[in-house]
DNA sequence: GTATATAATCTAATTATATTAGTTATTGGC
DNA sequence: GCCAATAACTAATATAATTAGATTATATAC
């Protein structure tokens, strides 16, 4: 049928993810670096990804799938506040483990990309279900999702961006923030 | 002494800010575009800014000064919860008015850049003073600053990034989030 | 007034990166 | 063995940033 691939899609994407995480920002990957890492010439990359934009898009899908899996795992068998706390910690752990990939995942998916949009919606659906078990439904739940995402994204993006430099325990800061928000949610 | 500048530093930086805001992301400005906008050749830009990195840095200083002025203005004559609410709304208004510049301002300043670090610290100092009037001091105030910044940055960065697409009032979402956080802060 | 130093701008060349076009070579199915 | 498919290649082009060095206009010293 064809010349056997030496590179599988998995190797390409995982190598790109590693580079992105080392740079701590996916917008800094270059095809030049990726090709060098894979021991092929730059134009050969076009057999695997649709240019730089395609690579970023593939990385985003890959990252969203990981975040989704981690979130599902975290809420397994939990409801209410415990489930929300578990989501919060899984989210932060993901951003710490994969800072470069994280920088892609939080961006809003382009509406014309069905796969990305679907993954993004699945995450929202999980949050919606968990909030339902926290007695939040309808518009209140939607406002709560926006708030919860803001809290999580705001903290981890400032944190991984190096904004919290003081010698003050970051876990403690995060826990206080999440607890204040969840307490406030339950008191409405 | 010298050939009179046709371009003042203000014109250069304000044109760059306008381009950055139109692109909604400062990382997408190019020297090519800026030079075209100013009717000079690209290399001539080097008389005004230290390359692309220098331009971004100058834009960051300019943006921080504006945010600082808006924040000072917002807290004028206010204390406690009112002052914190005013800061929140000024912060969000700034991000809406200057989305491109905002994307630069929230990044942690490189420690070796004294001017940037000073501006950044001034903002933190304002927050610290306002929180003191909210009965928060010492470590509690530092955790609260981290939380408050997370809340503000998280919401406006998701919002300006297009993450909140539903037909659900964003002002309402923001107000609920900020109020929940401020309520929680006062109950400790 | 004129000369000169200064700096703003320019052209030309270099470097880095992404992308496209077109070729080569390998391999699995027939 | 032949053929179709495709991964990988070389070569060329495009875009952007940057550096080197020449040119020019003008503010000030005299």
Short mmCIF file of C-alpha atoms (C1' of nucleotides) in Angstrom, two decimals:
data_model
loop_
_atom_site.label_atom_id
_atom_site.label_comp_id
_atom_site.label_asym_id
_atom_site.label_seq_id
_atom_site.Cartn_x
_atom_site.Cartn_y
_atom_site.Cartn_z
CA UNK A 1 0.00 0.00 0.00
CA UNK A 2 2.51 2.55 1.03
CA UNK A 3 5.84 3.27 2.45
CA UNK A 4 5.58 2.27 6.09
CA UNK A 5 5.35 5.18 8.44
CA UNK A 6 8.24 5.44 10.76
CA UNK A 7 6.36 7.98 12.78
CA UNK A 8 2.98 7.28 14.25
CA UNK A 9 0.60 10.18 14.92
CA UNK A 10 1.07 9.46 18.62
CA UNK A 11 4.82 9.95 18.48
CA UNK A 12 4.43 13.23 16.62
CA UNK A 13 1.86 14.68 18.96
CA UNK A 14 3.53 13.49 22.13
CA UNK A 15 6.85 14.91 21.04
CA UNK A 16 5.17 18.21 20.24
CA UNK A 17 3.48 18.17 23.65
CA UNK A 18 6.81 17.60 25.36
CA UNK A 19 8.37 20.52 23.50
CA UNK A 20 5.39 22.75 24.26
CA UNK A 21 5.59 21.89 27.95
CA UNK A 22 9.32 22.52 28.06
CA UNK A 23 8.71 25.96 26.55
CA UNK A 24 5.77 26.41 28.95
CA UNK A 25 3.78 27.98 26.12
CA UNK A 26 2.52 26.21 23.04
CA UNK A 27 2.71 29.33 20.91
CA UNK A 28 6.49 29.01 20.97
CA UNK A 29 6.83 25.62 19.33
CA UNK A 30 8.41 25.75 15.90
CA UNK A 31 8.19 23.17 13.14
CA UNK A 32 11.96 23.45 12.91
CA UNK A 33 12.38 22.23 16.48
CA UNK A 34 9.80 19.50 16.16
CA UNK A 35 11.32 18.18 12.93
CA UNK A 36 14.77 18.16 14.51
CA UNK A 37 13.44 16.27 17.50
CA UNK A 38 11.86 13.67 15.20
CA UNK A 39 14.91 13.42 12.95
CA UNK A 40 13.10 14.40 9.80
CA UNK A 41 13.17 17.51 7.57
CA UNK A 42 10.67 20.27 8.19
CA UNK A 43 8.60 19.73 5.02
CA UNK A 44 8.16 16.06 5.93
CA UNK A 45 6.11 17.18 8.90
CA UNK A 46 3.39 18.11 6.45
CA UNK A 47 2.70 14.40 6.01
CA UNK A 48 1.60 14.33 9.65
CA UNK A 49 0.10 17.70 10.50
CA UNK A 50 -1.56 20.49 8.55
CA UNK A 51 1.14 23.07 9.11
CA UNK A 52 1.74 24.92 12.33
CA UNK A 53 -1.93 25.73 12.83
CA UNK A 54 -2.85 22.09 12.31
CA UNK A 55 -0.25 21.01 14.85
CA UNK A 56 -1.64 23.40 17.43
CA UNK A 57 -5.14 22.21 16.74
CA UNK A 58 -4.14 18.55 17.09
CA UNK A 59 -2.34 19.35 20.33
CA UNK A 60 -5.47 21.06 21.60
CA UNK A 61 -7.60 18.00 20.88
CA UNK A 62 -5.05 15.77 22.55
CA UNK A 63 -4.90 18.02 25.62
CA UNK A 64 -8.68 18.33 25.91
CA UNK A 65 -9.00 14.55 25.79
CA UNK A 66 -6.52 14.25 28.63
CA UNK A 67 -8.21 16.92 30.71
CA UNK A 68 -11.57 15.30 30.08
CA UNK A 69 -10.29 11.89 31.15
CA UNK A 70 -8.70 13.35 34.29
CA UNK A 71 -11.92 15.16 35.15
CA UNK A 72 -14.08 12.06 34.67
CA UNK A 73 -11.68 10.11 36.83
CA UNK A 74 -11.76 12.79 39.51
CA UNK A 75 -15.54 12.90 39.88
CA UNK A 76 -15.98 9.12 39.81
CA UNK A 77 -18.31 8.16 42.60
CA UNK A 78 -18.48 11.63 44.07
CA UNK A 79 -21.20 14.22 44.22
CA UNK A 80 -21.75 17.74 45.43
CA UNK A 81 -18.96 19.68 47.03
CA UNK A 82 -16.53 16.75 47.05
CA UNK A 83 -16.94 16.35 43.32
CA UNK A 84 -16.32 20.04 42.69
CA UNK A 85 -13.23 20.02 44.87
CA UNK A 86 -11.96 16.98 42.99
CA UNK A 87 -12.51 18.74 39.67
CA UNK A 88 -10.65 21.78 40.93
CA UNK A 89 -7.62 19.77 41.97
CA UNK A 90 -7.59 17.69 38.80
CA UNK A 91 -7.73 20.87 36.75
CA UNK A 92 -4.83 22.44 38.57
CA UNK A 93 -2.79 19.23 38.43
CA UNK A 94 -3.28 19.07 34.69
CA UNK A 95 -2.09 22.64 34.22
CA UNK A 96 0.99 21.95 36.33
CA UNK A 97 1.84 18.74 34.53
CA UNK A 98 1.30 20.20 31.05
CA UNK A 99 1.71 23.96 31.13
CA UNK A 100 2.34 24.26 27.42
CA UNK A 101 -0.61 22.14 26.40
CA UNK A 102 -2.78 23.88 28.98
CA UNK A 103 -2.20 27.22 27.27
CA UNK A 104 -3.97 25.80 24.21
CA UNK A 105 -6.77 23.96 25.94
CA UNK A 106 -8.34 26.93 27.69
CA UNK A 107 -8.92 28.87 24.48
CA UNK A 108 -12.44 28.92 23.13
CA UNK A 109 -12.78 26.37 20.31
CA UNK A 110 -13.53 27.78 16.85
CA UNK A 111 -17.23 27.01 16.30
CA UNK A 112 -16.55 25.40 12.92
CA UNK A 113 -14.35 22.71 14.45
CA UNK A 114 -16.87 20.05 15.39
CA UNK A 115 -14.48 17.75 17.25
CA UNK A 116 -13.03 20.50 19.41
CA UNK A 117 -16.43 21.94 20.14
CA UNK A 118 -17.73 18.52 21.12
CA UNK A 119 -14.88 17.92 23.54
CA UNK A 120 -15.34 21.35 25.03
CA UNK A 121 -19.06 20.73 25.47
CA UNK A 122 -18.43 17.40 27.15
CA UNK A 123 -16.39 19.15 29.81
CA UNK A 124 -19.16 21.67 30.34
CA UNK A 125 -21.67 18.86 30.60
CA UNK A 126 -19.70 17.18 33.36
CA UNK A 127 -19.62 20.45 35.27
CA UNK A 128 -23.34 20.86 34.76
CA UNK A 129 -24.06 17.39 36.13
CA UNK A 130 -21.85 17.94 39.13
CA UNK A 131 -23.46 21.29 39.87
CA UNK A 132 -26.88 19.67 39.64
CA UNK A 133 -25.78 17.42 42.48
CA UNK A 134 -24.90 20.63 44.32
CA UNK A 135 -28.46 21.84 43.91
CA UNK A 136 -27.75 24.29 41.13
CA UNK A 137 -29.77 24.19 37.96
CA UNK A 138 -30.88 26.35 35.08
CA UNK A 139 -29.44 29.86 34.82
CA UNK A 140 -27.95 29.70 38.28
CA UNK A 141 -25.91 26.68 37.21
CA UNK A 142 -24.72 28.45 34.06
CA UNK A 143 -23.56 31.47 36.03
CA UNK A 144 -21.90 29.10 38.48
CA UNK A 145 -20.04 27.30 35.69
CA UNK A 146 -18.70 30.60 34.40
CA UNK A 147 -17.61 31.54 37.88
CA UNK A 148 -16.03 28.21 38.65
CA UNK A 149 -14.11 28.13 35.39
CA UNK A 150 -12.97 31.70 36.01
CA UNK A 151 -11.70 30.81 39.47
CA UNK A 152 -9.82 27.75 38.23
CA UNK A 153 -8.41 29.30 35.09
CA UNK A 154 -7.52 32.57 36.75
CA UNK A 155 -5.54 30.94 39.51
CA UNK A 156 -3.65 28.37 37.47
CA UNK A 157 -2.89 30.74 34.64
CA UNK A 158 -1.45 33.37 36.96
CA UNK A 159 0.36 30.65 38.86
CA UNK A 160 1.94 28.94 35.86
CA UNK A 161 2.71 32.37 34.42
CA UNK A 162 4.89 33.09 37.43
CA UNK A 163 2.70 35.78 38.95
CA UNK A 164 2.69 34.39 42.49
CA UNK A 165 6.25 34.87 43.54
CA UNK A 166 6.01 35.49 47.25
CA UNK A 167 7.07 32.83 49.69
CA UNK A 168 3.50 32.07 50.53
CA UNK A 169 2.04 28.61 50.12
CA UNK A 170 0.26 28.43 46.78
CA UNK A 171 -1.71 25.31 47.67
CA UNK A 172 -3.12 27.20 50.60
CA UNK A 173 -4.04 30.17 48.41
CA UNK A 174 -5.77 27.87 45.95
CA UNK A 175 -7.67 25.97 48.62
CA UNK A 176 -8.90 29.16 50.24
CA UNK A 177 -10.06 30.55 46.91
CA UNK A 178 -11.92 27.40 45.88
CA UNK A 179 -13.50 26.98 49.28
CA UNK A 180 -14.70 30.56 49.40
CA UNK A 181 -16.27 30.16 45.99
CA UNK A 182 -17.96 26.84 46.75
CA UNK A 183 -19.22 28.10 50.09
CA UNK A 184 -20.69 31.12 48.36
CA UNK A 185 -22.37 28.97 45.74
CA UNK A 186 -24.16 26.88 48.30
CA UNK A 187 -25.49 29.89 50.16
CA UNK A 188 -27.77 31.17 47.44
CA UNK B 1 21.39 68.81 17.35
CA UNK B 2 19.51 66.32 15.31
CA UNK B 3 16.98 65.71 12.68
CA UNK B 4 13.64 66.39 14.28
CA UNK B 5 11.63 63.27 14.96
CA UNK B 6 8.48 63.10 12.97
CA UNK B 7 7.29 60.37 15.26
CA UNK B 8 6.97 60.88 18.95
CA UNK B 9 7.21 57.90 21.28
CA UNK B 10 3.55 58.47 22.06
CA UNK B 11 2.47 58.11 18.46
CA UNK B 12 4.46 54.91 18.07
CA UNK B 13 3.14 53.27 21.20
CA UNK B 14 -0.43 54.37 20.70
CA UNK B 15 -0.47 53.11 17.15
CA UNK B 16 0.95 49.80 18.33
CA UNK B 17 -1.71 49.64 21.04
CA UNK B 18 -4.44 50.25 18.50
CA UNK B 19 -3.11 47.45 16.28
CA UNK B 20 -2.79 45.10 19.25
CA UNK B 21 -6.35 45.81 20.32
CA UNK B 22 -7.67 45.30 16.80
CA UNK B 23 -5.95 41.90 16.73
CA UNK B 24 -7.23 41.27 20.27
CA UNK B 25 -3.85 39.73 21.15
CA UNK B 26 -0.59 41.61 21.38
CA UNK B 27 1.46 38.58 20.38
CA UNK B 28 0.16 39.01 16.86
CA UNK B 29 1.49 42.49 16.15
CA UNK B 30 4.21 42.56 13.53
CA UNK B 31 6.80 45.24 12.94
CA UNK B 32 5.77 45.10 9.29
CA UNK B 33 2.23 46.17 10.12
CA UNK B 34 3.31 48.83 12.58
CA UNK B 35 5.81 50.34 10.14
CA UNK B 36 3.18 50.40 7.39
CA UNK B 37 0.75 52.13 9.73
CA UNK B 38 3.37 54.75 10.58
CA UNK B 39 4.48 55.21 6.96
CA UNK B 40 8.09 54.32 7.60
CA UNK B 41 10.26 51.33 6.66
CA UNK B 42 10.57 48.46 9.08
CA UNK B 43 14.23 49.06 10.03
CA UNK B 44 13.40 52.66 10.92
CA UNK B 45 11.31 51.35 13.77
CA UNK B 46 14.53 50.43 15.51
CA UNK B 47 15.05 54.11 16.22
CA UNK B 48 11.99 54.01 18.41
CA UNK B 49 11.78 50.55 19.94
CA UNK B 50 14.26 47.82 20.74
CA UNK B 51 12.91 45.31 18.26
CA UNK B 52 9.75 43.33 18.66
CA UNK B 53 10.54 42.39 22.25
CA UNK B 54 11.19 46.01 23.10
CA UNK B 55 7.92 47.06 21.54
CA UNK B 56 6.01 44.51 23.60
CA UNK B 57 7.77 45.63 26.73
CA UNK B 58 7.02 49.30 26.05
CA UNK B 59 3.38 48.43 25.38
CA UNK B 60 3.28 46.58 28.68
CA UNK B 61 4.57 49.59 30.59
CA UNK B 62 2.07 51.83 28.83
CA UNK B 63 -0.79 49.45 29.60
CA UNK B 64 0.19 49.02 33.24
CA UNK B 65 0.30 52.78 33.68
CA UNK B 66 -3.21 53.06 32.30
CA UNK B 67 -4.53 50.23 34.45
CA UNK B 68 -2.88 51.77 37.47
CA UNK B 69 -4.42 55.17 36.77
CA UNK B 70 -7.85 53.64 36.25
CA UNK B 71 -7.53 51.67 39.49
CA UNK B 72 -6.47 54.72 41.50
CA UNK B 73 -9.36 56.65 40.05
CA UNK B 74 -11.77 53.85 40.90
CA UNK B 75 -10.86 53.61 44.57
CA UNK B 76 -10.76 57.35 45.12
CA UNK B 77 -12.64 58.13 48.28
CA UNK B 78 -13.87 54.59 48.76
CA UNK B 79 -13.02 51.91 51.27
CA UNK B 80 -13.89 48.33 52.03
CA UNK B 81 -16.27 46.42 49.86
CA UNK B 82 -17.18 49.42 47.69
CA UNK B 83 -13.54 49.98 46.86
CA UNK B 84 -13.04 46.31 45.91
CA UNK B 85 -16.11 46.36 43.70
CA UNK B 86 -14.85 49.50 42.02
CA UNK B 87 -11.48 47.88 41.38
CA UNK B 88 -13.20 44.85 39.89
CA UNK B 89 -15.25 46.90 37.48
CA UNK B 90 -12.33 49.12 36.50
CA UNK B 91 -10.24 46.03 35.81
CA UNK B 92 -12.88 44.47 33.60
CA UNK B 93 -13.53 47.75 31.79
CA UNK B 94 -9.84 48.06 31.02
CA UNK B 95 -9.69 44.55 29.58
CA UNK B 96 -12.72 45.24 27.42
CA UNK B 97 -11.40 48.57 26.16
CA UNK B 98 -7.91 47.23 25.44
CA UNK B 99 -8.00 43.49 24.94
CA UNK B 100 -4.69 43.38 23.08
CA UNK B 101 -2.83 45.43 25.63
CA UNK B 102 -4.49 43.53 28.47
CA UNK B 103 -2.95 40.27 27.19
CA UNK B 104 0.47 41.77 27.91
CA UNK B 105 -0.30 43.46 31.21
CA UNK B 106 -1.32 40.37 33.13
CA UNK B 107 1.95 38.56 32.54
CA UNK B 108 4.40 38.44 35.41
CA UNK B 109 7.09 41.10 34.92
CA UNK B 110 10.65 39.83 34.42
CA UNK B 111 12.36 40.51 37.77
CA UNK B 112 15.28 42.28 36.09
CA UNK B 113 13.02 44.97 34.64
CA UNK B 114 12.87 47.50 37.43
CA UNK B 115 10.26 49.80 35.90
CA UNK B 116 7.83 46.99 35.12
CA UNK B 117 8.32 45.42 38.51
CA UNK B 118 7.72 48.76 40.21
CA UNK B 119 4.46 49.34 38.34
CA UNK B 120 3.33 45.84 39.13
CA UNK B 121 4.13 46.31 42.79
CA UNK B 122 2.23 49.58 42.90
CA UNK B 123 -0.90 47.79 41.78
CA UNK B 124 -0.40 45.15 44.45
CA UNK B 125 0.10 47.88 47.02
CA UNK B 126 -3.22 49.49 46.15
CA UNK B 127 -4.94 46.14 46.57
CA UNK B 128 -3.21 45.64 49.87
CA UNK B 129 -4.37 49.01 51.17
CA UNK B 130 -7.91 48.40 50.04
CA UNK B 131 -7.97 44.98 51.66
CA UNK B 132 -6.67 46.48 54.86
CA UNK B 133 -9.78 48.65 54.87
CA UNK B 134 -11.69 45.39 54.50
CA UNK B 135 -10.10 44.08 57.68
CA UNK B 136 -7.64 41.80 55.99
CA UNK B 137 -3.97 41.98 56.85
CA UNK B 138 -0.81 39.91 56.82
CA UNK B 139 -0.95 36.46 55.26
CA UNK B 140 -4.70 36.53 54.99
CA UNK B 141 -4.46 39.65 52.86
CA UNK B 142 -1.84 38.06 50.60
CA UNK B 143 -3.99 34.99 50.01
CA UNK B 144 -6.92 37.29 49.37
CA UNK B 145 -4.96 39.28 46.79
CA UNK B 146 -4.09 36.08 44.94
CA UNK B 147 -7.71 35.01 45.03
CA UNK B 148 -9.05 38.36 43.94
CA UNK B 149 -6.61 38.64 41.05
CA UNK B 150 -7.48 35.09 40.02
CA UNK B 151 -11.18 35.86 40.00
CA UNK B 152 -10.74 39.03 37.96
CA UNK B 153 -8.18 37.67 35.53
CA UNK B 154 -9.94 34.36 35.09
CA UNK B 155 -13.25 35.93 34.21
CA UNK B 156 -12.03 38.64 31.87
CA UNK B 157 -9.54 36.43 30.12
CA UNK B 158 -12.13 33.74 29.40
CA UNK B 159 -14.59 36.43 28.44
CA UNK B 160 -12.35 38.32 26.04
CA UNK B 161 -11.13 34.98 24.67
CA UNK B 162 -14.67 34.20 23.60
CA UNK B 163 -15.29 31.37 26.05
CA UNK B 164 -18.67 32.61 27.29
CA UNK B 165 -20.80 32.18 24.23
CA UNK B 166 -24.20 31.41 25.66
CA UNK B 167 -26.95 33.99 25.57
CA UNK B 168 -26.60 34.60 29.26
CA UNK B 169 -25.83 38.02 30.66
CA UNK B 170 -22.11 38.29 31.25
CA UNK B 171 -22.40 41.31 33.53
CA UNK B 172 -24.64 39.24 35.76
CA UNK B 173 -22.16 36.35 35.77
CA UNK B 174 -19.35 38.70 36.69
CA UNK B 175 -21.30 40.42 39.44
CA UNK B 176 -22.31 37.12 41.00
CA UNK B 177 -18.75 35.85 40.94
CA UNK B 178 -17.26 38.97 42.49
CA UNK B 179 -19.95 39.20 45.12
CA UNK B 180 -19.56 35.59 46.13
CA UNK B 181 -15.84 36.08 46.51
CA UNK B 182 -16.10 39.31 48.49
CA UNK B 183 -18.79 37.86 50.74
CA UNK B 184 -16.57 34.87 51.40
CA UNK B 185 -13.60 37.08 52.23
CA UNK B 186 -15.49 39.00 54.86
CA UNK B 187 -16.75 35.89 56.61
CA UNK B 188 -13.39 34.67 57.84
"C1'" DG C 1 25.36 82.71 8.41
"C1'" DT C 2 27.94 78.50 8.32
"C1'" DA C 3 29.88 74.21 9.95
"C1'" DT C 4 29.21 70.26 12.45
"C1'" DA C 5 27.35 66.79 15.28
"C1'" DT C 6 23.37 64.11 15.86
"C1'" DA C 7 19.82 61.25 14.99
"C1'" DA C 8 15.97 59.76 11.97
"C1'" DT C 9 15.40 57.41 8.03
"C1'" DC C 10 16.70 54.69 4.26
"C1'" DT C 11 18.52 50.58 1.18
"C1'" DA C 12 20.62 46.23 1.13
"C1'" DA C 13 21.76 42.04 3.06
"C1'" DT C 14 21.18 38.24 6.50
"C1'" DT C 15 18.70 35.04 9.33
"C1'" DA C 16 14.85 32.33 10.76
"C1'" DT C 17 10.68 30.18 9.94
"C1'" DA C 18 6.78 28.35 7.39
"C1'" DT C 19 4.96 26.72 3.26
"C1'" DT C 20 4.51 24.77 -1.54
"C1'" DA C 21 6.02 22.07 -5.61
"C1'" DG C 22 7.70 18.38 -7.34
"C1'" DT C 23 10.77 14.08 -6.91
"C1'" DT C 24 12.25 9.65 -4.97
"C1'" DA C 25 11.84 5.45 -2.82
"C1'" DT C 26 9.63 1.82 -0.28
"C1'" DT C 27 6.19 -1.49 0.57
"C1'" DG C 28 1.94 -4.11 0.77
"C1'" DG C 29 -1.71 -5.98 -2.24
"C1'" DC C 30 -2.61 -7.97 -6.64
"C1'" DG D 1 7.02 -8.85 -10.68
"C1'" DC D 2 3.97 -4.83 -11.06
"C1'" DC D 3 1.14 -1.05 -9.22
"C1'" DA D 4 -0.79 2.23 -6.06
"C1'" DA D 5 -0.14 4.79 -2.10
"C1'" DT D 6 2.49 7.66 0.72
"C1'" DA D 7 6.39 9.07 3.74
"C1'" DA D 8 10.23 11.45 3.16
"C1'" DC D 9 13.23 14.23 0.51
"C1'" DT D 10 15.39 18.53 -2.10
"C1'" DA D 11 14.66 22.94 -3.93
"C1'" DA D 12 12.37 27.08 -4.18
"C1'" DT D 13 9.37 30.85 -2.36
"C1'" DA D 14 7.27 33.88 1.11
"C1'" DT D 15 7.17 36.48 5.20
"C1'" DA D 16 9.17 38.53 9.19
"C1'" DA D 17 12.83 40.27 12.11
"C1'" DT D 18 17.22 42.01 12.49
"C1'" DT D 19 21.88 44.12 11.41
"C1'" DA D 20 25.13 47.04 8.75
"C1'" DG D 21 26.05 50.91 6.76
"C1'" DA D 22 24.90 55.07 3.93
"C1'" DT D 23 22.19 59.27 3.57
"C1'" DT D 24 20.02 63.36 4.93
"C1'" DA D 25 17.94 66.97 7.54
"C1'" DT D 26 18.37 70.17 11.19
"C1'" DA D 27 19.49 72.22 15.82
"C1'" DT D 28 22.96 74.26 17.90
"C1'" DA D 29 27.87 76.13 18.53
"C1'" DC D 30 30.68 79.26 16.70
#
